[in-house]
Each structure stands twice: as structure tokens, then as C-alpha cells.
Amino acid sequence: MRIRLAKHADAAQLAILSTQLGYPSTAAQIRGRFRLIHGDPSHAVAVAELPGGRLIGWIHVFVHIVLESERKAELGGLIVHEKFRGAGAGTKLLRWAEQWAKAHRLKSVYLRSNIIRKDAHAFYLKQGYRIVKTQYAFLKTLKSRRT
Ligand SMILES: CC(C)(COP(=O)(O)OP(=O)(O)OC[C@H]1O[C@@H](n2cnc3c(N)ncnc32)[C@H](O)[C@@H]1OP(=O)(O)O)[C@@H](O)C(=O)NCCC(=O)NCCS
């Protein structure tokens, strides 16, 4: 297995994995979002690829900037295909993101994880992460303006 940067041609496989993560997405949707990420140096997506080209996981890392605290790296998503878990792919992807963060002079990596993802929490704790807070996520859908 190797870790490499994602490319546009990966969209279909990234979509399958995103859907498995709980975010149903089509290849076209992923392609559109990836186009935005790919052109922005403060974001990166890496994939875990088996010999032969099958993708078994991806990670998205970006520079998190807010007014009130230091810049840090944030994980936008991490997923390993359910059939390939426990074989080290998640660790390799996380290490890749941490190296990316270091290369961008970021001193910490931050991530948010749904409280129902108990398995992922065990994984992150094992990887040296600690829980720093519990919070609600708020969302408001905006009405489109009539013309
Ligand atoms: C979390 C996830 C990315 C881990 O990937 P993975 O490839 O299975 O992890 P690894 O094989 O690298 O495991 C690394 C270590 O964590 C441990 N680990 C992994 N999953 C674990 C679990 N469910 N419970 C306890 N430990 C776990 C492994 O045993 C391993 O320990 P070891 O090195 O002592 O053997 C993967 O389980 C996944 O995709 N989960 C579903 C999506 C998800 O929740 N993503 C995170 C969103 S915040």
C-alpha cells in the first residue's frame, strides 16, 4: 500500500469511500469539491492505494485559521474502506497528514468526530490525540432569494 496525493481521476473511488463514511456523494460531486481543494495550497487530500490502483482510504487536511487562536491543521475527513480496516492504512494516512502539517509549520492537528464514532475515538486516542472538548454543531439552511 502506498500513500499519495489524490488526483481528479480518483473521484469515483473517493465518492464510494465518502458514502461509506456517511456522506453519500456522487463522483461528480466529489470532482467539483476536489477541484476547489486541489487549487488551494492550504488543503491536501491523500489516498491509500493498493498495488493495482484500488483506493482503500483517504484523508483531507487543511489549515484551520480563526481569529482567536493559533493556526493549526484540521482533518476534514478520514476513512478506510471497511474491508481493509485494522491493517495500518488509517495510521499511514494520519502520519501523512501530520507530516503535511509540519511541512506547513503547523504545531498541532485538530479534528472533530461525531460522538457516535466510538471506534474512531479509540483509534485517535491510540494515535496520541486527546479529547479537548465536547460541543454541539449548529446548522441553518438559508432560504434562496426570489428574483
Ligand atoms: C478510524 C479508521 C480511519 C482507522 O483506520 P484503520 O486503517 O482501521 O486503522 P489502523 O489499522 O491504522 O489501526 C491503528 C491502530 O488503531 C487501532 N484501532 C483501529 N480501529 C480501532 C477500533 N475500532 N478500536 C480500537 N482500536 C482500533 C488498531 O488496533 C491499531 O492498533 P495497533 O497498531 O496496536 O494494532 C477506520 O476505522 C475508519 O475508517 N472508520 C470509519 C470512518 C471513521 O470513523 N472515520 C473517522 C471520522 S472522525
PDB file of C-alpha atoms and ligand atoms in Angstrom:
ATOM      1  CA  MET A   1       0.000   0.000   0.000  1.00  0.00           C
ATOM      2  CA  ARG A   2       1.267   3.478  -0.771  1.00  0.00           C
ATOM      3  CA  ILE A   3       0.092   6.922   0.268  1.00  0.00           C
ATOM      4  CA  ARG A   4      -0.045   9.526  -2.480  1.00  0.00           C
ATOM      5  CA  LEU A   5      -1.788  12.793  -3.263  1.00  0.00           C
ATOM      6  CA  ALA A   6      -5.295  12.397  -4.678  1.00  0.00           C
ATOM      7  CA  LYS A   7      -5.957  13.333  -8.284  1.00  0.00           C
ATOM      8  CA  HIS A   8      -9.064  14.173 -10.329  1.00  0.00           C
ATOM      9  CA  ALA A   9      -9.256  10.658 -11.776  1.00  0.00           C
ATOM     10  CA  ASP A  10      -9.788   9.277  -8.251  1.00  0.00           C
ATOM     11  CA  ALA A  11     -13.211  10.933  -7.927  1.00  0.00           C
ATOM     12  CA  ALA A  12     -15.324   7.804  -8.394  1.00  0.00           C
ATOM     13  CA  GLN A  13     -13.385   5.813  -5.792  1.00  0.00           C
ATOM     14  CA  LEU A  14     -13.324   8.769  -3.381  1.00  0.00           C
ATOM     15  CA  ALA A  15     -17.104   9.014  -3.723  1.00  0.00           C
ATOM     16  CA  ILE A  16     -17.602   5.364  -2.750  1.00  0.00           C
ATOM     17  CA  LEU A  17     -15.437   5.830   0.326  1.00  0.00           C
ATOM     18  CA  SER A  18     -17.171   9.119   1.246  1.00  0.00           C
ATOM     19  CA  THR A  19     -20.507   7.363   1.076  1.00  0.00           C
ATOM     20  CA  GLN A  20     -19.136   4.696   3.422  1.00  0.00           C
ATOM     21  CA  LEU A  21     -18.069   7.490   5.797  1.00  0.00           C
ATOM     22  CA  GLY A  22     -21.713   8.534   5.975  1.00  0.00           C
ATOM     23  CA  TYR A  23     -21.683  11.341   3.423  1.00  0.00           C
ATOM     24  CA  PRO A  24     -23.417   9.976   0.313  1.00  0.00           C
ATOM     25  CA  SER A  25     -21.683  11.611  -2.653  1.00  0.00           C
ATOM     26  CA  THR A  26     -21.559  11.071  -6.383  1.00  0.00           C
ATOM     27  CA  ALA A  27     -18.344  11.091  -8.393  1.00  0.00           C
ATOM     28  CA  ALA A  28     -19.462  14.370  -9.985  1.00  0.00           C
ATOM     29  CA  GLN A  29     -19.982  15.997  -6.585  1.00  0.00           C
ATOM     30  CA  ILE A  30     -16.592  14.839  -5.360  1.00  0.00           C
ATOM     31  CA  ARG A  31     -14.983  16.056  -8.591  1.00  0.00           C
ATOM     32  CA  GLY A  32     -16.494  19.512  -8.085  1.00  0.00           C
ATOM     33  CA  ARG A  33     -15.374  19.762  -4.446  1.00  0.00           C
ATOM     34  CA  PHE A  34     -11.971  18.300  -5.200  1.00  0.00           C
ATOM     35  CA  ARG A  35     -11.428  20.923  -7.884  1.00  0.00           C
ATOM     36  CA  LEU A  36     -11.758  23.623  -5.201  1.00  0.00           C
ATOM     37  CA  ILE A  37      -9.479  21.839  -2.754  1.00  0.00           C
ATOM     38  CA  HIS A  38      -6.895  20.916  -5.350  1.00  0.00           C
ATOM     39  CA  GLY A  39      -6.372  24.521  -6.364  1.00  0.00           C
ATOM     40  CA  ASP A  40      -5.856  25.685  -2.782  1.00  0.00           C
ATOM     41  CA  PRO A  41      -2.400  25.205  -1.194  1.00  0.00           C
ATOM     42  CA  SER A  42      -3.923  25.294   2.306  1.00  0.00           C
ATOM     43  CA  HIS A  43      -5.706  21.988   1.636  1.00  0.00           C
ATOM     44  CA  ALA A  44      -4.467  18.491   0.727  1.00  0.00           C
ATOM     45  CA  VAL A  45      -6.096  15.128   0.107  1.00  0.00           C
ATOM     46  CA  ALA A  46      -4.089  11.912   0.221  1.00  0.00           C
ATOM     47  CA  VAL A  47      -5.181   8.391  -0.625  1.00  0.00           C
ATOM     48  CA  ALA A  48      -4.076   4.895   0.378  1.00  0.00           C
ATOM     49  CA  GLU A  49      -3.635   2.889  -2.817  1.00  0.00           C
ATOM     50  CA  LEU A  50      -3.128  -0.850  -3.212  1.00  0.00           C
ATOM     51  CA  PRO A  51      -0.867  -2.233  -5.949  1.00  0.00           C
ATOM     52  CA  GLY A  52      -3.129  -2.288  -8.989  1.00  0.00           C
ATOM     53  CA  GLY A  53      -4.730   1.064  -8.232  1.00  0.00           C
ATOM     54  CA  ARG A  54      -7.560   0.283  -5.810  1.00  0.00           C
ATOM     55  CA  LEU A  55      -8.057   3.061  -3.264  1.00  0.00           C
ATOM     56  CA  ILE A  56      -8.829   1.864   0.259  1.00  0.00           C
ATOM     57  CA  GLY A  57      -8.845   5.169   2.120  1.00  0.00           C
ATOM     58  CA  TRP A  58      -8.439   8.915   2.020  1.00  0.00           C
ATOM     59  CA  ILE A  59      -7.620  11.815   4.321  1.00  0.00           C
ATOM     60  CA  HIS A  60      -8.271  15.533   3.894  1.00  0.00           C
ATOM     61  CA  VAL A  61      -6.166  18.006   5.882  1.00  0.00           C
ATOM     62  CA  PHE A  62      -6.321  21.797   5.774  1.00  0.00           C
ATOM     63  CA  VAL A  63      -5.027  24.888   7.529  1.00  0.00           C
ATOM     64  CA  HIS A  64      -7.544  25.977  10.158  1.00  0.00           C
ATOM     65  CA  ILE A  65      -7.414  29.746  10.682  1.00  0.00           C
ATOM     66  CA  VAL A  66      -9.566  31.613  13.196  1.00  0.00           C
ATOM     67  CA  LEU A  67      -9.043  34.986  14.790  1.00  0.00           C
ATOM     68  CA  GLU A  68      -8.943  33.787  18.361  1.00  0.00           C
ATOM     69  CA  SER A  69      -6.303  31.060  18.321  1.00  0.00           C
ATOM     70  CA  GLU A  70      -3.117  29.858  16.640  1.00  0.00           C
ATOM     71  CA  ARG A  71      -3.190  28.357  13.169  1.00  0.00           C
ATOM     72  CA  LYS A  72      -3.420  24.599  13.213  1.00  0.00           C
ATOM     73  CA  ALA A  73      -4.021  21.703  10.854  1.00  0.00           C
ATOM     74  CA  GLU A  74      -7.545  20.299  10.823  1.00  0.00           C
ATOM     75  CA  LEU A  75      -8.703  16.990   9.438  1.00  0.00           C
ATOM     76  CA  GLY A  76     -11.695  17.386   7.141  1.00  0.00           C
ATOM     77  CA  GLY A  77     -12.221  13.636   6.874  1.00  0.00           C
ATOM     78  CA  LEU A  78     -10.522  10.256   7.254  1.00  0.00           C
ATOM     79  CA  ILE A  79     -11.914   6.963   6.034  1.00  0.00           C
ATOM     80  CA  VAL A  80     -10.563   3.471   5.444  1.00  0.00           C
ATOM     81  CA  HIS A  81     -12.686   1.002   3.469  1.00  0.00           C
ATOM     82  CA  GLU A  82     -14.479  -1.288   5.923  1.00  0.00           C
ATOM     83  CA  LYS A  83     -12.899  -4.425   4.426  1.00  0.00           C
ATOM     84  CA  PHE A  84      -9.383  -3.058   4.911  1.00  0.00           C
ATOM     85  CA  ARG A  85      -9.525  -1.708   8.455  1.00  0.00           C
ATOM     86  CA  GLY A  86      -7.023  -2.791  11.071  1.00  0.00           C
ATOM     87  CA  ALA A  87      -4.212  -3.211   8.534  1.00  0.00           C
ATOM     88  CA  GLY A  88      -2.446   0.083   9.168  1.00  0.00           C
ATOM     89  CA  ALA A  89      -3.908   2.274   6.408  1.00  0.00           C
ATOM     90  CA  GLY A  90      -5.514   4.714   8.861  1.00  0.00           C
ATOM     91  CA  THR A  91      -2.226   5.131  10.710  1.00  0.00           C
ATOM     92  CA  LYS A  92      -0.324   5.750   7.479  1.00  0.00           C
ATOM     93  CA  LEU A  93      -2.846   8.348   6.276  1.00  0.00           C
ATOM     94  CA  LEU A  94      -2.764  10.118   9.631  1.00  0.00           C
ATOM     95  CA  ARG A  95       1.047  10.185   9.652  1.00  0.00           C
ATOM     96  CA  TRP A  96       0.965  11.643   6.141  1.00  0.00           C
ATOM     97  CA  ALA A  97      -1.362  14.440   7.295  1.00  0.00           C
ATOM     98  CA  GLU A  98       0.833  15.126  10.328  1.00  0.00           C
ATOM     99  CA  GLN A  99       3.908  15.420   8.082  1.00  0.00           C
ATOM    100  CA  TRP A 100       1.970  17.781   5.819  1.00  0.00           C
ATOM    101  CA  ALA A 101       1.097  19.873   8.882  1.00  0.00           C
ATOM    102  CA  LYS A 102       4.742  20.000   9.986  1.00  0.00           C
ATOM    103  CA  ALA A 103       5.833  20.986   6.497  1.00  0.00           C
ATOM    104  CA  HIS A 104       3.354  23.882   6.754  1.00  0.00           C
ATOM    105  CA  ARG A 105       4.847  24.911  10.117  1.00  0.00           C
ATOM    106  CA  LEU A 106       1.682  23.984  11.984  1.00  0.00           C
ATOM    107  CA  LYS A 107       2.154  22.903  15.576  1.00  0.00           C
ATOM    108  CA  SER A 108      -0.952  20.808  16.130  1.00  0.00           C
ATOM    109  CA  VAL A 109      -3.599  18.740  14.391  1.00  0.00           C
ATOM    110  CA  TYR A 110      -7.247  19.207  15.310  1.00  0.00           C
ATOM    111  CA  LEU A 111     -10.232  17.087  14.351  1.00  0.00           C
ATOM    112  CA  ARG A 112     -13.896  16.797  15.179  1.00  0.00           C
ATOM    113  CA  SER A 113     -15.505  13.401  15.442  1.00  0.00           C
ATOM    114  CA  ASN A 114     -19.171  12.556  15.881  1.00  0.00           C
ATOM    115  CA  ILE A 115     -19.787  11.185  19.384  1.00  0.00           C
ATOM    116  CA  ILE A 116     -21.257   8.001  17.882  1.00  0.00           C
ATOM    117  CA  ARG A 117     -17.920   7.048  16.216  1.00  0.00           C
ATOM    118  CA  LYS A 118     -16.587   5.128  19.201  1.00  0.00           C
ATOM    119  CA  ASP A 119     -14.218   3.055  17.045  1.00  0.00           C
ATOM    120  CA  ALA A 120     -12.606   6.136  15.584  1.00  0.00           C
ATOM    121  CA  HIS A 121     -12.188   7.636  19.065  1.00  0.00           C
ATOM    122  CA  ALA A 122     -10.257   4.565  20.218  1.00  0.00           C
ATOM    123  CA  PHE A 123      -8.097   4.876  17.110  1.00  0.00           C
ATOM    124  CA  TYR A 124      -7.305   8.582  17.670  1.00  0.00           C
ATOM    125  CA  LEU A 125      -6.525   8.075  21.351  1.00  0.00           C
ATOM    126  CA  LYS A 126      -4.098   5.345  20.356  1.00  0.00           C
ATOM    127  CA  GLN A 127      -2.505   7.744  17.879  1.00  0.00           C
ATOM    128  CA  GLY A 128      -1.691  10.255  20.630  1.00  0.00           C
ATOM    129  CA  TYR A 129      -4.718  12.548  20.272  1.00  0.00           C
ATOM    130  CA  ARG A 130      -6.679  13.712  23.320  1.00  0.00           C
ATOM    131  CA  ILE A 131     -10.240  14.932  23.711  1.00  0.00           C
ATOM    132  CA  VAL A 132     -10.167  18.682  24.363  1.00  0.00           C
ATOM    133  CA  LYS A 133     -13.867  19.499  24.313  1.00  0.00           C
ATOM    134  CA  THR A 134     -17.388  18.306  23.543  1.00  0.00           C
ATOM    135  CA  GLN A 135     -19.647  20.631  21.591  1.00  0.00           C
ATOM    136  CA  TYR A 136     -22.844  20.973  19.580  1.00  0.00           C
ATOM    137  CA  ALA A 137     -22.694  21.635  15.848  1.00  0.00           C
ATOM    138  CA  PHE A 138     -25.270  24.156  14.593  1.00  0.00           C
ATOM    139  CA  LEU A 139     -26.511  24.483  11.022  1.00  0.00           C
ATOM    140  CA  LYS A 140     -29.009  26.837   9.384  1.00  0.00           C
ATOM    141  CA  THR A 141     -30.245  26.237   5.860  1.00  0.00           C
ATOM    142  CA  LEU A 142     -30.590  29.610   4.133  1.00  0.00           C
ATOM    143  CA  LYS A 143     -33.603  30.446   2.039  1.00  0.00           C
ATOM    144  CA  SER A 144     -32.762  31.170  -1.546  1.00  0.00           C
ATOM    145  CA  ARG A 145     -33.604  34.740  -2.579  1.00  0.00           C
ATOM    146  CA  ARG A 146     -36.504  35.075  -5.044  1.00  0.00           C
ATOM    147  CA  THR A 147     -35.848  37.219  -8.057  1.00  0.00           C
TER     148      THR A 147
HETATM  149  C1  LIG B   1     -10.816   5.089  12.221  1.00  0.00           C
HETATM  150  C2  LIG B   1     -10.198   4.420  10.983  1.00  0.00           C
HETATM  151  C3  LIG B   1      -9.817   5.500   9.978  1.00  0.00           C
HETATM  152  C4  LIG B   1      -8.934   3.653  11.437  1.00  0.00           C
HETATM  153  O1  LIG B   1      -8.315   3.118  10.271  1.00  0.00           O
HETATM  154  P1  LIG B   1      -7.607   1.683  10.267  1.00  0.00           P
HETATM  155  O2  LIG B   1      -6.883   1.523   8.977  1.00  0.00           O
HETATM  156  O3  LIG B   1      -8.584   0.649  10.634  1.00  0.00           O
HETATM  157  O4  LIG B   1      -6.565   1.866  11.480  1.00  0.00           O
HETATM  158  P2  LIG B   1      -5.172   1.107  11.676  1.00  0.00           P
HETATM  159  O5  LIG B   1      -5.229  -0.233  11.060  1.00  0.00           O
HETATM  160  O6  LIG B   1      -4.077   2.005  11.218  1.00  0.00           O
HETATM  161  O7  LIG B   1      -5.154   0.975  13.249  1.00  0.00           O
HETATM  162  C5  LIG B   1      -4.171   1.601  14.030  1.00  0.00           C
HETATM  163  C6  LIG B   1      -4.328   1.192  15.469  1.00  0.00           C
HETATM  164  O8  LIG B   1      -5.580   1.640  15.963  1.00  0.00           O
HETATM  165  C7  LIG B   1      -6.295   0.517  16.429  1.00  0.00           C
HETATM  166  N1  LIG B   1      -7.680   0.613  16.071  1.00  0.00           N
HETATM  167  C8  LIG B   1      -8.196   0.799  14.846  1.00  0.00           C
HETATM  168  N2  LIG B   1      -9.530   0.755  14.898  1.00  0.00           N
HETATM  169  C9  LIG B   1      -9.818   0.520  16.200  1.00  0.00           C
HETATM  170  C10 LIG B   1     -11.007   0.321  16.906  1.00  0.00           C
HETATM  171  N3  LIG B   1     -12.171   0.304  16.282  1.00  0.00           N
HETATM  172  N4  LIG B   1     -10.941   0.104  18.231  1.00  0.00           N
HETATM  173  C11 LIG B   1      -9.780   0.054  18.872  1.00  0.00           C
HETATM  174  N5  LIG B   1      -8.593   0.209  18.266  1.00  0.00           N
HETATM  175  C12 LIG B   1      -8.632   0.439  16.950  1.00  0.00           C
HETATM  176  C13 LIG B   1      -5.699  -0.695  15.728  1.00  0.00           C
HETATM  177  O9  LIG B   1      -5.898  -1.851  16.502  1.00  0.00           O
HETATM  178  C14 LIG B   1      -4.270  -0.330  15.605  1.00  0.00           C
HETATM  179  O10 LIG B   1      -3.578  -0.622  16.789  1.00  0.00           O
HETATM  180  P3  LIG B   1      -2.213  -1.492  16.736  1.00  0.00           P
HETATM  181  O11 LIG B   1      -1.264  -0.641  15.943  1.00  0.00           O
HETATM  182  O12 LIG B   1      -1.857  -1.645  18.153  1.00  0.00           O
HETATM  183  O13 LIG B   1      -2.585  -2.753  16.035  1.00  0.00           O
HETATM  184  C15 LIG B   1     -11.178   3.396  10.346  1.00  0.00           C
HETATM  185  O14 LIG B   1     -11.595   2.513  11.333  1.00  0.00           O
HETATM  186  C16 LIG B   1     -12.402   4.005   9.689  1.00  0.00           C
HETATM  187  O15 LIG B   1     -12.360   4.383   8.533  1.00  0.00           O
HETATM  188  N6  LIG B   1     -13.519   4.101  10.444  1.00  0.00           N
HETATM  189  C17 LIG B   1     -14.796   4.582   9.860  1.00  0.00           C
HETATM  190  C18 LIG B   1     -14.754   6.034   9.467  1.00  0.00           C
HETATM  191  C19 LIG B   1     -14.444   6.927  10.631  1.00  0.00           C
HETATM  192  O16 LIG B   1     -14.990   6.820  11.710  1.00  0.00           O
HETATM  193  N7  LIG B   1     -13.529   7.882  10.363  1.00  0.00           N
HETATM  194  C20 LIG B   1     -13.140   8.884  11.318  1.00  0.00           C
HETATM  195  C21 LIG B   1     -14.065  10.035  11.248  1.00  0.00           C
HETATM  196  S1  LIG B   1     -13.661  11.253  12.504  1.00  0.00           S
END
